[in-house]
């Protein structure tokens, strides 16, 4: 009975599980890999802070199973509990409120919403910021009478948004109102005008009204992500197709004064679509970073320097499925391509100024595979049914479920069936590693957001008077990125430097402003909270702690790692300076005050 209930809940909550087809001896674990999870809520209550457009967040998209032991186990895995600063949850209205009675959360909360509610609670208990993304409509609330990507009846969406805001106020910090709003497939019987006037504006106002009520709580609201699909049919009312229609979409949003007065940011999808880097038409958008530049340009063009840009749906494909791309030219599409794509996409977007980045935390049930980690079998329920369906994990904890299949109901019983384009254990770079290869790249970039610490954007590469200066023989190669942040919790600056030409023998000199400066995009008169002037004034004694290394493209291990504790120096001319010798490709510098 317990096992059948497990499978039934799994079917309702996720639609898929991931099972292994063979057994492989555990390899040696990469340095810092997933360690056995500690179930339960942390004893130390995390420090709370107001999430603004100036804050940096790197995290994951998490869709919980709806099974308490599994979800508690997942919440304790390092990818969420240690490495992430925020978690994004897709919240399907159609599944949250499949029937009108499910609007009564106290007495008739759906199993789907209950799973998300518990997962949100796990994040909040660990100090992880939470964002909800709305999509789809239940049949009872739609004009067509059908559930899914259909137009809601007048007034129904803002009423739903208000219910959700009332329930999650104080626990959820950010809301995105619609998923891939530039596509017809996400609003089949509506158009761009009804999207703005009936969904985005009233939805934003409904959430804002709840959070403004005493006790008032801060909240970030944005319209929703945009698909990078060039060939997909666009939302009715948009001019042109693909990237051209996307430009029109952003123009319509940014020129709507009522909408822009109601939201804090615009959104984009961060993905490796088509060419491996987010290509749409190759002219307007040749990569996801061009997509980001487009959004920033549209905000500036329409006079919205006070608004931010946030990532919505994000993905990087790690397997050989149809949406994968061979970016390294070795004739294969695999985890090594995902490694390379993550280096480039995260580097280019974070360096430019995108302050929120996320990837799916575990393998899902789509036609391509994009999890940072692999599903696991806490409690051994899957293994108890068929031990050949799991792999032993190299960390000695719960087994790994290594290929995805769907769960279907047949003749009144639940059965396992093949999922679209199922991967096998042989597709993994390291079958018994609970993480995929690109997790180790994502985790390195995630340091810039400081986990549950409060971290804001510092300097921007190339910005006059607010630059991150890096020069020397190690700053070389085809790709190099530099990113800086200020950790208000630990009172230290962090600089991440990636240089693919660094070979462990070269050097660089690094200099950043010693205090938060007035920036073009961040930390200016438009900021909700003024952080300018924070940091280390002239005369402050400081030290640089440096970690420089390579990350193995074979198993994610930290190699050639060197940790350097620089000499104590004194701030002069408003600059923090240090040098890195024998520099690897991945370098982290932490500037801390010395009392």
Coordinates of C-alpha atoms in Angstrom, one line a residue:
X1 CA 0.0 0.0 0.0
X2 CA 2.8 2.4 0.9
X3 CA 4.6 1.8 -2.4
X4 CA 1.4 2.2 -4.4
X5 CA 0.7 5.5 -2.6
X6 CA 4.2 6.6 -3.4
X7 CA 3.7 5.9 -7.1
X8 CA 0.3 7.6 -7.2
X9 CA 1.6 10.7 -5.6
X10 CA 4.6 10.7 -7.9
X11 CA 2.3 10.5 -10.9
X12 CA 0.2 13.4 -9.7
X13 CA 3.1 15.6 -8.7
X14 CA 5.7 15.0 -11.3
X15 CA 4.5 12.7 -14.1
X16 CA 7.9 10.9 -14.3
X17 CA 10.6 9.1 -12.4
X18 CA 14.0 8.2 -13.5
X19 CA 15.3 4.7 -13.4
X20 CA 18.6 3.1 -14.2
X21 CA 19.1 0.3 -16.7
X22 CA 22.4 -1.1 -15.5
X23 CA 24.7 -1.2 -12.5
X24 CA 28.1 0.4 -12.5
X25 CA 30.8 0.5 -9.7
X26 CA 31.0 3.9 -8.0
X27 CA 33.8 6.1 -9.4
X28 CA 35.9 8.4 -7.2
X29 CA 33.8 11.4 -6.3
X30 CA 34.8 14.8 -7.5
X31 CA 36.0 17.3 -4.9
X32 CA 33.0 18.9 -3.2
X33 CA 30.5 16.6 -4.8
X34 CA 27.1 15.9 -3.4
X35 CA 27.4 14.5 0.2
X36 CA 24.8 12.5 2.0
X37 CA 21.8 14.7 2.8
X38 CA 20.9 15.7 6.3
X39 CA 17.1 15.5 6.5
X40 CA 15.3 18.0 8.7
X41 CA 15.1 21.8 9.2
X42 CA 18.3 23.7 10.1
X43 CA 18.5 24.7 13.7
X44 CA 19.9 28.2 12.9
X45 CA 17.3 30.6 11.7
X46 CA 18.6 32.5 8.6
X47 CA 18.8 36.2 8.4
X48 CA 16.2 37.8 6.2
X49 CA 16.6 40.7 3.8
X50 CA 14.7 42.6 1.2
X51 CA 15.3 41.2 -2.3
X52 CA 15.7 44.1 -4.8
X53 CA 16.9 44.5 -8.3
X54 CA 20.4 45.3 -7.0
X55 CA 20.7 41.8 -5.3
X56 CA 22.4 38.9 -7.0
X57 CA 20.7 35.5 -7.0
X58 CA 21.9 32.2 -8.5
X59 CA 19.8 29.2 -7.9
X60 CA 17.6 26.5 -9.2
X61 CA 14.2 25.6 -10.6
X62 CA 12.6 23.0 -8.3
X63 CA 9.5 21.0 -9.0
X64 CA 8.8 18.8 -5.9
X65 CA 7.5 15.3 -6.2
X66 CA 4.8 15.7 -3.5
X67 CA 6.3 12.9 -1.4
X68 CA 7.3 14.1 2.0
X69 CA 10.4 12.0 2.5
X70 CA 11.7 12.6 -1.0
X71 CA 11.0 16.4 -0.9
X72 CA 12.7 16.7 2.5
X73 CA 15.7 14.8 1.2
X74 CA 15.8 17.0 -1.9
X75 CA 15.6 20.2 0.2
X76 CA 18.7 19.0 2.1
X77 CA 20.8 18.3 -0.9
X78 CA 23.7 20.7 -1.3
X79 CA 22.5 22.0 -4.7
X80 CA 19.5 23.6 -2.9
X81 CA 20.5 23.9 0.8
X82 CA 24.1 25.1 0.3
X83 CA 24.8 26.3 -3.2
X84 CA 21.6 28.2 -4.2
X85 CA 20.5 31.6 -3.1
X86 CA 17.0 31.3 -4.5
X87 CA 14.6 28.7 -5.8
X88 CA 12.1 29.2 -8.6
X89 CA 8.8 27.2 -8.6
X90 CA 6.6 26.9 -11.6
X91 CA 3.0 27.1 -10.3
X92 CA 0.4 25.8 -12.7
X93 CA -3.0 27.4 -11.9
X94 CA -4.7 24.4 -13.6
X95 CA -3.1 22.0 -11.2
X96 CA -3.2 24.3 -8.1
X97 CA -6.9 24.8 -8.4
X98 CA -8.3 22.1 -10.7
X99 CA -11.8 22.5 -9.2
X100 CA -13.4 25.6 -7.7
X101 CA -13.4 24.1 -4.3
X102 CA -9.6 24.0 -4.4
X103 CA -9.7 27.8 -4.0
X104 CA -10.3 27.1 -0.3
X105 CA -6.7 26.4 0.7
X106 CA -7.5 25.8 4.3
X107 CA -9.9 23.0 3.7
X108 CA -9.4 21.8 0.1
X109 CA -5.8 22.5 -0.9
X110 CA -4.8 20.4 -3.9
X111 CA -2.1 17.9 -3.5
X112 CA -0.1 19.8 -6.1
X113 CA -0.2 23.1 -4.3
X114 CA 0.4 21.3 -1.0
X115 CA 3.7 19.9 -2.4
X116 CA 4.8 23.4 -3.5
X117 CA 3.7 24.9 -0.2
X118 CA 5.9 22.4 1.8
X119 CA 8.9 22.9 -0.6
X120 CA 8.6 26.7 -0.2
X121 CA 8.6 26.2 3.6
X122 CA 11.8 24.1 3.3
X123 CA 13.4 26.9 1.4
X124 CA 12.3 29.6 3.8
X125 CA 13.6 27.6 6.7
X126 CA 17.0 27.5 5.1
X127 CA 17.1 31.2 4.2
X128 CA 16.6 30.6 0.4
X129 CA 14.6 33.2 -1.5
X130 CA 11.6 32.0 -3.4
X131 CA 10.0 32.9 -6.7
X132 CA 6.7 31.7 -8.2
X133 CA 6.1 31.5 -12.0
X134 CA 2.4 31.3 -13.0
X135 CA 1.2 29.4 -16.1
X136 CA -1.9 27.7 -17.5
X137 CA -5.6 28.1 -16.5
X138 CA -8.1 25.6 -15.0
X139 CA -11.1 24.7 -17.1
X140 CA -13.6 26.2 -14.7
X141 CA -11.8 29.6 -15.0
X142 CA -11.2 29.7 -18.7
X143 CA -13.3 31.3 -21.4
X144 CA -13.0 28.2 -23.6
X145 CA -13.9 25.8 -20.7
X146 CA -10.7 23.9 -21.3
X147 CA -7.7 23.6 -19.0
X148 CA -4.3 24.6 -20.1
X149 CA -2.9 27.6 -22.1
X150 CA -6.2 29.4 -22.5
X151 CA -7.6 32.8 -21.7
X152 CA -9.1 33.2 -18.2
X153 CA -12.6 34.6 -17.7
X154 CA -12.5 38.4 -16.8
X155 CA -11.3 38.9 -13.2
X156 CA -10.4 35.2 -12.5
X157 CA -6.7 35.6 -12.9
X158 CA -6.2 38.5 -10.5
X159 CA -8.4 36.7 -8.0
X160 CA -6.2 33.7 -8.3
X161 CA -3.0 35.8 -8.0
X162 CA -4.5 37.5 -4.9
X163 CA -5.3 34.1 -3.3
X164 CA -1.7 32.9 -3.9
X165 CA -0.2 36.1 -2.6
X166 CA -2.3 36.0 0.6
X167 CA -1.2 32.4 1.2
X168 CA 2.5 33.0 0.5
X169 CA 3.0 36.5 1.7
X170 CA 6.1 36.7 3.8
X171 CA 7.5 33.5 2.3
X172 CA 7.6 34.2 -1.4
X173 CA 9.7 37.2 -2.5
X174 CA 9.1 37.3 -6.3
X175 CA 6.3 36.5 -8.8
X176 CA 6.3 36.1 -12.5
X177 CA 2.9 36.4 -14.0
X178 CA 3.0 34.3 -17.2
X179 CA 5.2 31.7 -18.8
X180 CA 6.7 32.3 -22.3
X181 CA 4.2 35.1 -22.9
X182 CA 5.4 35.7 -26.5
X183 CA 4.1 32.4 -27.8
X184 CA 0.6 31.5 -29.0
X185 CA 1.0 28.1 -27.5
X186 CA 0.9 29.7 -24.1
X187 CA -2.3 31.7 -24.7
X188 CA -4.0 30.1 -27.6
X189 CA -7.3 32.1 -27.6
X190 CA -5.9 35.4 -26.4
X191 CA -3.7 38.2 -27.8
X192 CA -1.1 40.6 -26.6
X193 CA -3.6 43.2 -25.7
X194 CA -5.7 40.9 -23.5
X195 CA -2.5 39.5 -22.0
X196 CA -1.5 42.9 -20.8
X197 CA -4.9 44.3 -19.9
X198 CA -6.5 41.2 -18.4
X199 CA -3.6 39.2 -17.0
X200 CA -0.4 41.2 -16.4
X201 CA -1.7 44.5 -15.1
X202 CA -4.5 43.3 -12.9
X203 CA -2.4 40.3 -11.7
X204 CA 0.5 42.6 -10.7
X205 CA -1.9 45.0 -8.9
X206 CA -3.6 42.2 -7.0
X207 CA -0.3 40.8 -5.7
X208 CA 1.0 44.3 -4.9
X209 CA -2.2 45.2 -3.0
X210 CA -1.8 42.1 -0.8
X211 CA 1.9 42.8 0.0
X212 CA 1.1 46.5 0.7
X213 CA -1.5 45.6 3.4
X214 CA -0.3 45.7 7.0
X215 CA 2.1 44.3 7.8
X216 CA 3.6 45.5 4.5
X217 CA 6.2 43.2 2.9
X218 CA 8.4 43.9 0.0
X219 CA 7.9 41.9 -3.3
X220 CA 9.3 41.8 -6.8
X221 CA 6.8 41.4 -9.6
X222 CA 7.6 40.8 -13.3
X223 CA 5.5 39.9 -16.4
X224 CA 7.1 36.6 -17.2
X225 CA 9.7 34.9 -19.4
X226 CA 9.9 34.8 -23.2
X227 CA 10.7 31.9 -25.4
X228 CA 13.8 32.0 -27.7
X229 CA 12.0 29.8 -30.3
X230 CA 12.4 31.5 -33.7
X231 CA 10.0 29.1 -35.5
X232 CA 7.3 28.9 -32.9
X233 CA 3.9 30.6 -33.7
X234 CA 3.8 33.9 -31.8
X235 CA 1.1 35.4 -29.7
X236 CA -1.7 36.9 -31.7
X237 CA -1.4 40.7 -32.1
X238 CA 2.4 40.7 -32.2
X239 CA 4.1 42.0 -35.4
X240 CA 6.4 39.7 -37.3
X241 CA 7.8 36.3 -36.2
X242 CA 10.5 35.0 -34.0
X243 CA 13.0 37.6 -32.8
X244 CA 11.1 40.4 -34.7
X245 CA 7.9 39.6 -32.8
X246 CA 10.0 39.5 -29.6
X247 CA 11.2 43.0 -30.1
X248 CA 7.5 44.1 -30.6
X249 CA 6.6 42.3 -27.4
X250 CA 9.1 44.1 -25.4
X251 CA 8.1 47.4 -27.0
X252 CA 4.5 46.9 -26.1
X253 CA 5.4 46.1 -22.5
X254 CA 7.9 48.8 -22.0
X255 CA 5.7 51.5 -23.6
X256 CA 2.7 50.6 -21.4
X257 CA 2.9 53.1 -18.5
X258 CA 0.3 51.3 -16.3
X259 CA 2.0 48.0 -16.6
X260 CA 5.5 49.4 -16.0
X261 CA 4.2 51.2 -12.9
X262 CA 3.0 47.9 -11.6
X263 CA 6.1 45.7 -12.2
X264 CA 9.8 45.8 -11.0
X265 CA 11.5 44.1 -14.0
X266 CA 11.1 42.5 -17.4
X267 CA 12.1 38.9 -18.1
X268 CA 13.9 36.6 -20.5
X269 CA 14.5 32.9 -20.8
X270 CA 18.1 31.9 -20.4
X271 CA 18.8 28.9 -22.6
X272 CA 21.1 27.1 -24.9
X273 CA 18.4 27.0 -27.6
X274 CA 19.2 26.0 -31.2
X275 CA 23.0 26.7 -31.6
X276 CA 23.9 25.9 -28.0
X277 CA 23.9 29.6 -26.8
X278 CA 20.3 30.8 -27.3
X279 CA 20.3 31.7 -31.0
X280 CA 17.0 33.0 -32.5
X281 CA 17.5 34.8 -35.9
X282 CA 21.2 35.4 -35.8
X283 CA 20.7 39.1 -36.5
X284 CA 18.7 40.5 -33.6
X285 CA 19.5 37.7 -31.2
X286 CA 22.5 35.4 -31.9
X287 CA 22.8 34.3 -28.2
X288 CA 21.0 34.7 -24.9
X289 CA 23.3 37.6 -24.0
X290 CA 22.0 39.5 -27.0
X291 CA 18.5 38.7 -25.7
X292 CA 19.5 40.3 -22.4
X293 CA 21.0 43.4 -24.2
X294 CA 17.7 43.7 -26.1
X295 CA 15.7 43.9 -22.9
X296 CA 18.0 46.4 -21.4
X297 CA 17.9 48.5 -24.5
X298 CA 14.1 48.5 -24.5
X299 CA 13.9 49.6 -20.9
X300 CA 16.3 52.4 -21.6
X301 CA 14.5 53.4 -24.8
X302 CA 11.2 53.8 -22.9
X303 CA 12.7 55.6 -19.9
X304 CA 12.7 52.7 -17.4
X305 CA 16.2 52.9 -15.9
X306 CA 14.6 52.0 -12.6
X307 CA 13.5 48.5 -13.8
X308 CA 15.6 45.3 -13.7
X309 CA 15.9 42.2 -15.9
X310 CA 15.2 38.8 -14.4
X311 CA 15.7 35.3 -15.7
X312 CA 12.7 33.1 -16.1
X313 CA 12.7 29.6 -17.5
X314 CA 16.4 28.6 -17.9
X315 CA 18.0 25.4 -19.2
X316 CA 21.2 23.9 -20.6
X317 CA 20.8 20.5 -22.2
X318 CA 23.3 17.8 -21.1
X319 CA 22.4 14.8 -23.2
X320 CA 22.1 14.0 -27.0
X321 CA 18.4 14.8 -27.4
X322 CA 17.0 16.9 -30.2
X323 CA 17.6 20.3 -28.6
X324 CA 21.2 19.6 -27.8
X325 CA 24.1 21.2 -29.6
X326 CA 27.7 20.1 -30.3
X327 CA 29.4 23.3 -29.2
X328 CA 32.9 21.9 -28.9
X329 CA 32.9 20.3 -32.3
X330 CA 33.9 16.8 -31.2
X331 CA 31.0 15.2 -33.1
X332 CA 29.1 14.4 -29.9
X333 CA 26.4 16.1 -27.8
X334 CA 27.0 15.2 -24.2
X335 CA 27.8 16.5 -20.7
X336 CA 31.1 18.1 -21.9
X337 CA 29.1 20.4 -24.2
X338 CA 26.9 21.3 -21.2
X339 CA 30.1 22.1 -19.3
X340 CA 31.2 24.5 -22.1
X341 CA 27.8 26.0 -22.5
X342 CA 27.4 26.8 -18.8
X343 CA 30.8 28.5 -18.8
X344 CA 29.8 30.8 -21.6
X345 CA 26.2 31.5 -20.9
X346 CA 26.7 32.2 -17.2
X347 CA 29.8 34.2 -17.8
X348 CA 28.4 36.4 -20.5
X349 CA 25.1 37.0 -18.8
X350 CA 26.4 37.7 -15.3
X351 CA 29.2 39.9 -16.5
X352 CA 26.8 42.0 -18.5
X353 CA 24.6 42.6 -15.5
X354 CA 21.9 39.9 -15.3
X355 CA 21.4 39.5 -11.6
X356 CA 19.3 36.3 -11.4
X357 CA 20.3 33.0 -13.0
X358 CA 18.9 29.5 -12.4
X359 CA 18.9 26.0 -13.9
X360 CA 16.7 23.0 -13.3
X361 CA 18.1 21.3 -10.2
X362 CA 17.3 17.7 -11.3
X363 CA 16.4 15.7 -14.4
X364 CA 12.8 16.2 -15.6
X365 CA 10.3 14.6 -18.0
X366 CA 10.7 16.8 -21.0
X367 CA 11.9 15.6 -24.4
X368 CA 15.4 16.7 -23.6
X369 CA 17.4 16.5 -20.3
X370 CA 18.7 19.5 -18.5
X371 CA 19.0 18.8 -14.7
X372 CA 22.1 19.9 -12.8
X373 CA 21.7 16.7 -10.7
X374 CA 20.3 13.2 -11.0
X375 CA 17.1 12.0 -9.3
X376 CA 17.8 9.8 -6.3
X377 CA 15.9 7.0 -4.5
X378 CA 15.7 8.0 -0.8
X379 CA 14.3 5.2 1.3
X380 CA 15.0 2.7 -1.5
X381 CA 11.4 2.5 -2.7
X382 CA 12.3 2.1 -6.4
X383 CA 15.1 -0.3 -5.6
X384 CA 12.7 -2.5 -3.6
X385 CA 10.6 -3.0 -6.7
X386 CA 13.5 -3.7 -9.0
X387 CA 17.1 -3.4 -7.9
X388 CA 18.3 -3.3 -11.5
X389 CA 16.6 0.0 -11.9
X390 CA 19.0 2.0 -9.7
X391 CA 22.7 2.8 -9.6
X392 CA 24.8 2.9 -6.4
X393 CA 25.9 6.4 -5.7
X394 CA 29.6 7.2 -5.2
X395 CA 28.8 9.1 -2.0
X396 CA 27.3 6.1 -0.4
X397 CA 23.9 7.7 0.1
X398 CA 20.6 7.1 -1.7
X399 CA 20.9 5.3 -5.1
X400 CA 20.7 7.2 -8.4
X401 CA 17.8 6.8 -10.7
X402 CA 19.5 6.9 -14.1
X403 CA 16.9 6.9 -16.8
X404 CA 13.6 8.6 -17.0
X405 CA 10.3 6.9 -17.6
X406 CA 6.7 7.9 -17.2
X407 CA 4.2 6.4 -14.7
X408 CA 0.9 5.6 -16.3
X409 CA -2.3 4.0 -15.1
X410 CA -3.3 0.8 -16.8
X411 CA -6.2 -1.5 -15.9
X412 CA -6.6 0.3 -12.6
X413 CA -2.9 -0.1 -11.6
X414 CA 0.1 2.2 -12.0
X415 CA 2.8 1.0 -14.4
X416 CA 6.1 2.3 -15.6
X417 CA 6.4 3.3 -19.2
X418 CA 9.1 4.9 -21.4
X419 CA 9.3 8.7 -21.4
X420 CA 10.1 10.8 -24.4
X421 CA 13.7 10.4 -25.5
X422 CA 14.8 8.5 -22.3
X423 CA 18.5 8.7 -21.4
X424 CA 20.4 5.7 -20.1
X425 CA 23.1 5.3 -17.6
X426 CA 25.6 5.1 -20.5
X427 CA 24.8 8.7 -21.4
X428 CA 26.2 9.9 -18.1
X429 CA 29.8 11.2 -18.0
X430 CA 30.1 9.7 -14.6
X431 CA 27.2 7.3 -13.9
X432 CA 27.5 7.1 -10.1
X433 CA 28.1 10.8 -9.5
X434 CA 24.8 12.3 -8.2
X435 CA 25.6 15.5 -10.2
X436 CA 26.0 16.2 -13.9
X437 CA 29.2 17.7 -15.1
X438 CA 27.9 21.2 -15.6
X439 CA 26.7 21.3 -12.0
X440 CA 30.3 22.0 -11.0
X441 CA 30.5 25.0 -13.4
X442 CA 27.1 26.3 -12.1
X443 CA 28.3 25.9 -8.5
X444 CA 31.4 27.9 -9.2
X445 CA 29.4 30.8 -10.6
X446 CA 26.8 30.5 -7.8
X447 CA 29.5 31.7 -5.3
X448 CA 29.0 35.2 -6.6
X449 CA 25.5 35.2 -4.9
X450 CA 26.8 33.9 -1.6
X451 CA 24.1 31.3 -0.9
X452 CA 21.8 32.5 1.8
X453 CA 23.9 35.6 2.6
X454 CA 22.7 39.0 1.4
X455 CA 24.7 39.9 -1.7
X456 CA 24.4 42.8 -4.1
X457 CA 25.9 43.6 -7.4
X458 CA 29.2 45.5 -7.2
X459 CA 31.2 46.8 -10.2
X460 CA 30.3 46.0 -13.8
X461 CA 33.1 45.0 -16.3
X462 CA 34.0 47.9 -18.5
X463 CA 31.8 50.5 -16.7
X464 CA 33.7 53.8 -16.4
X465 CA 34.5 54.6 -12.8
X466 CA 33.0 51.3 -11.7
X467 CA 35.1 48.8 -13.5
X468 CA 36.6 45.4 -12.6
X469 CA 40.2 45.8 -13.9
X470 CA 42.0 42.6 -14.8
X471 CA 45.3 42.7 -16.7
X472 CA 48.2 40.4 -17.2
X473 CA 49.3 37.4 -19.1
X474 CA 46.6 35.2 -17.5
X475 CA 43.8 37.3 -18.9
X476 CA 43.8 35.6 -22.3
X477 CA 42.1 33.1 -24.5
X478 CA 38.9 33.0 -26.5
X479 CA 36.7 33.5 -23.4
X480 CA 37.2 35.5 -20.2
X481 CA 34.7 36.9 -17.8
X482 CA 34.9 39.0 -14.6
X483 CA 32.1 39.5 -12.1
X484 CA 32.0 41.3 -8.7
X485 CA 29.7 41.4 -5.8
X486 CA 29.4 42.8 -2.2
X487 CA 28.4 40.3 0.5
X488 CA 26.6 42.5 3.1
X489 CA 26.3 39.5 5.5
X490 CA 30.1 38.7 5.6
X491 CA 31.2 42.2 4.7
X492 CA 33.5 41.1 1.9
X493 CA 33.8 41.7 -1.8
X494 CA 34.0 38.7 -4.2
X495 CA 35.4 38.7 -7.7
X496 CA 35.1 35.7 -10.0
X497 CA 37.5 35.5 -13.0
X498 CA 37.3 33.0 -15.7
X499 CA 40.0 32.9 -18.3
X500 CA 40.2 29.9 -20.7
X501 CA 43.7 30.8 -21.7
X502 CA 45.1 30.6 -18.2
X503 CA 47.5 27.7 -17.9
X504 CA 48.7 27.7 -14.3
X505 CA 51.8 29.7 -15.1
X506 CA 50.6 33.2 -16.0
X507 CA 49.5 36.1 -13.7
X508 CA 47.0 38.9 -13.4
X509 CA 46.6 42.1 -11.4
X510 CA 43.1 42.9 -10.2
X511 CA 41.6 46.1 -8.9
X512 CA 38.0 47.0 -8.0
X513 CA 36.4 50.0 -6.2
X514 CA 36.6 49.6 -2.5
X515 CA 33.1 50.9 -1.9
X516 CA 29.8 50.6 -3.7
X517 CA 29.8 53.2 -6.4
X518 CA 26.9 54.9 -8.3
X519 CA 26.4 52.5 -11.2
X520 CA 24.6 52.9 -14.5
X521 CA 22.4 49.9 -14.0
X522 CA 22.6 49.3 -10.3
X523 CA 23.2 51.1 -7.0
X524 CA 21.9 54.5 -8.2
X525 CA 19.1 57.0 -7.5
X526 CA 16.5 54.4 -8.7
X527 CA 17.5 51.7 -6.2
X528 CA 14.9 50.7 -3.7
X529 CA 17.6 50.5 -1.0
X530 CA 20.6 52.8 -1.2
X531 CA 23.8 50.7 -0.6
X532 CA 26.2 53.3 -2.0
X533 CA 29.2 54.0 0.1
X534 CA 29.3 50.5 1.7
X535 CA 32.6 48.7 1.7
X536 CA 36.1 49.7 2.8
X537 CA 36.9 53.5 2.8
X538 CA 40.5 54.8 2.3
X539 CA 42.8 53.8 5.1
X540 CA 41.0 50.5 5.8
X541 CA 43.4 47.5 6.2
X542 CA 42.3 44.5 4.0
X543 CA 43.5 41.2 2.8
X544 CA 42.7 39.2 -0.4
X545 CA 42.0 35.4 -0.1
X546 CA 42.5 33.8 -3.5
X547 CA 41.5 30.4 -4.8
X548 CA 42.6 29.6 -8.3
X549 CA 42.1 26.2 -10.0
X550 CA 40.9 24.3 -13.0
X551 CA 37.6 22.3 -13.0
X552 CA 38.0 18.9 -14.7
X553 CA 36.0 18.5 -17.9
X554 CA 36.1 14.8 -17.2
X555 CA 34.5 14.5 -13.7
X556 CA 34.1 18.1 -12.3
X557 CA 37.0 17.7 -9.8
X558 CA 38.9 20.8 -8.7
X559 CA 42.4 20.3 -10.1
X560 CA 45.6 22.3 -9.8
X561 CA 44.0 24.1 -6.9
X562 CA 46.0 26.8 -5.1
X563 CA 44.8 28.9 -2.2
X564 CA 46.7 32.1 -1.5
X565 CA 46.4 34.4 1.5
X566 CA 47.8 37.7 0.3
X567 CA 49.6 40.2 2.5
X568 CA 47.7 42.8 4.4
X569 CA 47.3 46.1 2.5
X570 CA 45.7 49.5 3.0
X571 CA 43.0 51.0 0.8
X572 CA 44.3 53.9 -1.2
X573 CA 42.5 56.0 -3.9
X574 CA 39.3 54.0 -3.3
X575 CA 40.7 50.7 -4.8
X576 CA 41.2 47.2 -3.6
X577 CA 44.1 45.5 -5.4
X578 CA 45.8 42.1 -5.5
X579 CA 47.8 39.9 -7.8
X580 CA 47.2 36.3 -8.8
X581 CA 50.2 34.2 -9.8
X582 CA 50.2 30.7 -11.4
X583 CA 46.6 31.4 -12.4
X584 CA 44.2 28.6 -13.3
X585 CA 41.1 29.0 -15.5
X586 CA 38.7 29.6 -12.5
X587 CA 39.7 32.2 -9.9
X588 CA 37.9 33.5 -6.9
X589 CA 39.1 36.5 -4.9
X590 CA 37.6 37.5 -1.6
X591 CA 38.6 40.9 -0.2
X592 CA 38.0 41.1 3.5
X593 CA 38.6 43.8 6.1
X594 CA 41.4 43.2 8.7
X595 CA 40.7 44.7 12.1

